[in-house]
Amino acid sequence: GAVVSQHPSRVICKSGTSVKIECRSLDFQATTMFWYRQFPKKSLMLMATSNEGSKATYEQGVEKDKFLINHASLTLSTLTVTSAHPEDSSFYICSASPTGMGQPQHFGDGTRLSIL
Amino acid sequence: KQEVTQIPAALSVPEGENLVLNCSFTDSAIYNLQWFRQDPGKGLTSLLLIQSSQREQTSGRLNASLDKSSGRSTLYIAASQPGDSATYLCAVVWSDYKLSFGAGTTVTVRA
């Protein structure tokens, strides 16, 4: 149980393109979803927390207009990287939690984003 | 500031040797601590979760200990195998339910 599906697993696109990444909880309702970013050989850094039906809470230093997060249902959250540039290339991982506390978290398999 | 540190950043051992991976955290008020495995370019595989009230958890060849007072957790992997080669991440859930990851220890087990 507690499966989180993240799609796509890999994206390669040109600079200036907007890219949408989906995160779905397949067998539970996700009250809270999280988006993380991982740079090479670095740890995962929390970008934002979203609760279904409300605006996402972004961590300090994360541009909310660049990284649009929508948590429209209890099983789906999307991260849109708008007008992506090479510096946005990274590994993005989502997680979902069935509780409002955000614990436990169940992780997706990640999306490798490469901007040319 | 709530931080999680993992030292060393990389470790190479011959097959059969026991692995000891260290994680330290700056605040003893934690909710739980979790160890993950990450293969190159892949997502996270949960290995062990230790609640704040527990001192250790075991699963097969893996054993994780937790000492909140000293702010430390250790992951032991017995009789290492080449298939254990991966990056191991320690993640702490603080009392405010926020989660912080360490930078990981990359393990290479030589055949």
CSV table of C-alpha atoms in Angstrom, one decimal:
chain,number,residue,atom,x,y,z
A,1,GLY,CA,0.0,0.0,0.0
A,2,ALA,CA,0.8,3.7,0.0
A,3,VAL,CA,2.0,4.0,-3.6
A,4,VAL,CA,2.9,7.4,-5.0
A,5,SER,CA,3.3,7.7,-8.8
A,6,GLN,CA,5.3,10.5,-10.3
A,7,HIS,CA,5.2,11.3,-14.0
A,8,PRO,CA,7.1,11.7,-16.2
A,9,SER,CA,10.3,10.0,-15.0
A,10,ARG,CA,12.5,12.0,-17.3
A,11,VAL,CA,12.0,15.2,-19.3
A,12,ILE,CA,14.4,16.8,-21.8
A,13,CYS,CA,13.3,20.1,-23.3
A,14,LYS,CA,14.5,23.4,-24.7
A,15,SER,CA,15.0,26.5,-22.6
A,16,GLY,CA,11.9,28.6,-22.3
A,17,THR,CA,9.5,25.6,-22.2
A,18,SER,CA,7.1,25.1,-19.3
A,19,VAL,CA,7.2,21.6,-17.9
A,20,LYS,CA,4.5,20.0,-15.8
A,21,ILE,CA,5.2,17.1,-13.4
A,22,GLU,CA,2.4,15.1,-11.8
A,23,CYS,CA,2.3,13.4,-8.5
A,24,ARG,CA,-0.5,10.9,-7.7
A,25,SER,CA,-1.3,8.9,-4.6
A,26,LEU,CA,-2.7,5.7,-6.0
A,27,ASP,CA,-4.2,4.0,-3.0
A,28,PHE,CA,-4.8,6.6,-0.4
A,29,GLN,CA,-6.0,10.2,-0.2
A,30,ALA,CA,-3.1,12.6,0.2
A,31,THR,CA,-4.1,15.5,2.5
A,32,THR,CA,-0.6,16.9,2.2
A,33,MET,CA,1.9,16.7,-0.6
A,34,PHE,CA,5.5,17.9,-0.8
A,35,TRP,CA,7.9,18.8,-3.6
A,36,TYR,CA,11.6,18.3,-3.2
A,37,ARG,CA,14.6,19.2,-5.4
A,38,GLN,CA,17.9,17.4,-5.4
A,39,PHE,CA,21.1,18.7,-6.9
A,40,PRO,CA,23.8,16.3,-7.9
A,41,LYS,CA,25.5,14.7,-4.9
A,42,LYS,CA,23.4,16.9,-2.6
A,43,SER,CA,20.5,16.3,-0.3
A,44,LEU,CA,16.9,16.7,-1.0
A,45,MET,CA,15.7,20.2,-0.3
A,46,LEU,CA,12.0,20.9,0.4
A,47,MET,CA,10.6,23.4,-2.1
A,48,ALA,CA,7.0,23.6,-1.0
A,49,THR,CA,4.2,22.0,0.9
A,50,SER,CA,0.7,21.8,-0.4
A,51,ASN,CA,-2.6,20.9,1.2
A,52,GLU,CA,-5.6,19.9,-1.0
A,53,GLY,CA,-7.6,22.9,-2.0
A,54,SER,CA,-5.3,25.6,-0.6
A,55,LYS,CA,-2.3,27.5,-1.8
A,56,ALA,CA,1.1,25.9,-1.5
A,57,THR,CA,3.5,27.1,1.2
A,58,TYR,CA,6.9,27.7,-0.4
A,59,GLU,CA,10.2,27.5,1.4
A,60,GLN,CA,12.5,30.5,1.6
A,61,GLY,CA,14.3,31.1,-1.6
A,62,VAL,CA,11.9,29.2,-3.8
A,63,GLU,CA,10.2,31.4,-6.5
A,64,LYS,CA,6.5,30.7,-6.4
A,65,ASP,CA,6.0,32.2,-9.8
A,66,LYS,CA,8.7,29.9,-11.3
A,67,PHE,CA,7.5,26.8,-9.6
A,68,LEU,CA,3.7,26.6,-9.7
A,69,ILE,CA,2.1,24.0,-7.5
A,70,ASN,CA,-1.5,22.9,-7.7
A,71,HIS,CA,-3.1,20.4,-5.4
A,72,ALA,CA,-6.5,20.3,-6.9
A,73,SER,CA,-7.6,16.9,-5.5
A,74,LEU,CA,-6.8,14.5,-2.7
A,75,THR,CA,-4.9,12.3,-5.1
A,76,LEU,CA,-3.1,14.7,-7.4
A,77,SER,CA,-0.6,17.5,-7.1
A,78,THR,CA,1.3,19.1,-10.0
A,79,LEU,CA,4.5,21.1,-10.2
A,80,THR,CA,4.9,23.3,-13.2
A,81,VAL,CA,8.3,24.7,-13.9
A,82,THR,CA,7.5,27.8,-15.9
A,83,SER,CA,9.9,29.1,-18.7
A,84,ALA,CA,12.5,26.6,-17.6
A,85,HIS,CA,16.2,27.4,-18.0
A,86,PRO,CA,19.3,25.2,-17.7
A,87,GLU,CA,19.7,26.1,-14.0
A,88,ASP,CA,16.3,24.5,-13.4
A,89,SER,CA,17.8,21.2,-14.4
A,90,SER,CA,17.5,18.9,-11.4
A,91,PHE,CA,15.9,15.8,-9.9
A,92,TYR,CA,12.5,16.6,-8.5
A,93,ILE,CA,10.8,14.2,-6.1
A,94,CYS,CA,7.3,14.5,-4.7
A,95,SER,CA,5.9,12.9,-1.6
A,96,ALA,CA,2.4,12.5,-0.2
A,97,SER,CA,0.9,12.0,3.2
A,98,PRO,CA,-2.5,10.9,4.3
A,99,THR,CA,-2.5,13.2,7.3
A,100,GLY,CA,-2.6,16.9,7.8
A,101,MET,CA,0.6,16.6,9.9
A,102,GLY,CA,2.5,15.5,6.8
A,103,GLN,CA,3.5,12.2,8.4
A,104,PRO,CA,4.2,9.6,7.2
A,105,GLN,CA,5.4,10.6,3.8
A,106,HIS,CA,5.4,8.3,0.8
A,107,PHE,CA,7.8,9.2,-2.0
A,108,GLY,CA,7.5,9.1,-5.7
A,109,ASP,CA,10.3,7.8,-7.9
A,110,GLY,CA,11.3,11.3,-9.0
A,111,THR,CA,11.6,13.2,-12.3
A,112,ARG,CA,14.9,14.0,-14.0
A,113,LEU,CA,14.5,17.4,-15.7
A,114,SER,CA,17.1,18.4,-18.2
A,115,ILE,CA,16.8,21.8,-19.9
A,116,LEU,CA,19.0,22.3,-22.9
B,1,LYS,CA,18.8,25.7,13.0
B,2,GLN,CA,17.6,22.2,12.3
B,3,GLU,CA,20.2,20.3,10.3
B,4,VAL,CA,21.1,16.7,9.5
B,5,THR,CA,24.6,15.7,8.8
B,6,GLN,CA,26.0,12.5,7.4
B,7,ILE,CA,29.7,11.6,7.6
B,8,PRO,CA,31.5,10.3,5.6
B,9,ALA,CA,30.1,11.4,2.3
B,10,ALA,CA,31.5,8.3,0.6
B,11,LEU,CA,32.6,4.9,1.8
B,12,SER,CA,34.2,2.0,0.0
B,13,VAL,CA,34.5,-1.5,1.6
B,14,PRO,CA,35.3,-5.0,0.4
B,15,GLU,CA,32.4,-7.5,0.1
B,16,GLY,CA,31.6,-9.1,3.4
B,17,GLU,CA,32.6,-6.3,5.6
B,18,ASN,CA,30.0,-4.7,7.9
B,19,LEU,CA,29.0,-1.2,7.1
B,20,VAL,CA,28.5,1.6,9.7
B,21,LEU,CA,26.8,4.8,8.5
B,22,ASN,CA,26.4,7.8,10.7
B,23,CYS,CA,23.8,10.5,10.9
B,24,SER,CA,23.7,13.4,13.4
B,25,PHE,CA,21.0,16.0,14.0
B,26,THR,CA,21.0,19.2,15.8
B,27,ASP,CA,17.7,19.1,17.7
B,28,SER,CA,16.8,16.3,20.0
B,29,ALA,CA,13.1,17.1,19.7
B,30,ILE,CA,12.3,14.8,16.8
B,31,TYR,CA,9.2,13.0,15.7
B,32,ASN,CA,10.9,10.1,13.9
B,33,LEU,CA,14.0,9.3,11.9
B,34,GLN,CA,14.1,7.3,8.7
B,35,TRP,CA,16.8,5.8,6.6
B,36,PHE,CA,16.4,5.6,2.8
B,37,ARG,CA,18.4,4.0,0.0
B,38,GLN,CA,18.8,5.8,-3.3
B,39,ASP,CA,20.2,4.2,-6.4
B,40,PRO,CA,21.7,6.5,-9.1
B,41,GLY,CA,19.0,8.5,-10.9
B,42,LYS,CA,16.3,6.8,-8.9
B,43,GLY,CA,13.8,7.7,-6.2
B,44,LEU,CA,13.9,6.8,-2.5
B,45,THR,CA,13.5,3.3,-1.0
B,46,SER,CA,12.5,3.4,2.6
B,47,LEU,CA,14.7,1.0,4.7
B,48,LEU,CA,13.9,1.6,8.4
B,49,LEU,CA,11.8,4.1,10.4
B,50,ILE,CA,12.5,4.7,14.1
B,51,GLN,CA,9.9,6.5,16.1
B,52,SER,CA,11.2,9.0,18.7
B,53,SER,CA,10.3,6.6,21.5
B,54,GLN,CA,12.3,3.7,20.0
B,55,ARG,CA,16.0,3.0,20.3
B,56,GLU,CA,16.5,0.8,17.3
B,57,GLN,CA,14.8,-1.0,14.4
B,58,THR,CA,16.0,-4.1,12.6
B,59,SER,CA,15.1,-5.6,9.2
B,60,GLY,CA,17.2,-8.5,7.9
B,61,ARG,CA,20.8,-7.4,7.7
B,62,LEU,CA,19.9,-3.8,8.6
B,63,ASN,CA,19.9,-2.4,12.0
B,64,ALA,CA,19.4,1.3,12.9
B,65,SER,CA,19.9,2.8,16.3
B,66,LEU,CA,18.7,6.1,17.6
B,67,ASP,CA,20.1,8.2,20.5
B,68,LYS,CA,18.2,11.4,20.8
B,69,SER,CA,20.1,12.8,23.6
B,70,SER,CA,23.3,12.8,21.6
B,71,GLY,CA,21.6,13.6,18.3
B,72,ARG,CA,22.8,10.5,16.5
B,73,SER,CA,21.6,7.6,14.5
B,74,THR,CA,23.7,4.7,13.1
B,75,LEU,CA,22.7,2.4,10.3
B,76,TYR,CA,24.5,-1.0,10.4
B,77,ILE,CA,24.5,-3.2,7.4
B,78,ALA,CA,25.9,-6.7,8.1
B,79,ALA,CA,28.0,-8.7,5.7
B,80,SER,CA,27.8,-6.2,2.9
B,81,GLN,CA,27.2,-7.3,-0.7
B,82,PRO,CA,27.9,-5.5,-4.0
B,83,GLY,CA,24.1,-5.0,-4.3
B,84,ASP,CA,24.3,-2.8,-1.2
B,85,SER,CA,26.2,-0.2,-3.3
B,86,ALA,CA,24.0,2.9,-3.3
B,87,THR,CA,23.5,6.3,-1.5
B,88,TYR,CA,22.0,6.1,2.0
B,89,LEU,CA,20.0,9.0,3.2
B,90,CYS,CA,19.1,9.9,6.7
B,91,ALA,CA,15.9,11.9,7.2
B,92,VAL,CA,14.7,13.5,10.4
B,93,VAL,CA,11.1,14.5,11.0
B,94,TRP,CA,11.2,17.3,13.6
B,95,SER,CA,8.6,17.9,16.3
B,96,ASP,CA,6.9,20.4,14.0
B,97,TYR,CA,6.6,17.6,11.4
B,98,LYS,CA,9.0,19.2,9.0
B,99,LEU,CA,11.4,16.8,7.4
B,100,SER,CA,15.1,17.4,6.7
B,101,PHE,CA,17.4,15.1,4.8
B,102,GLY,CA,21.1,14.6,5.2
B,103,ALA,CA,23.3,14.8,2.1
B,104,GLY,CA,23.8,11.1,2.1
B,105,THR,CA,26.7,8.6,2.3
B,106,THR,CA,27.5,6.9,-1.0
B,107,VAL,CA,28.6,3.3,-0.4
B,108,THR,CA,30.6,1.2,-2.8
B,109,VAL,CA,30.9,-2.5,-1.9
B,110,ARG,CA,33.8,-4.1,-3.9
B,111,ALA,CA,33.4,-7.7,-5.1
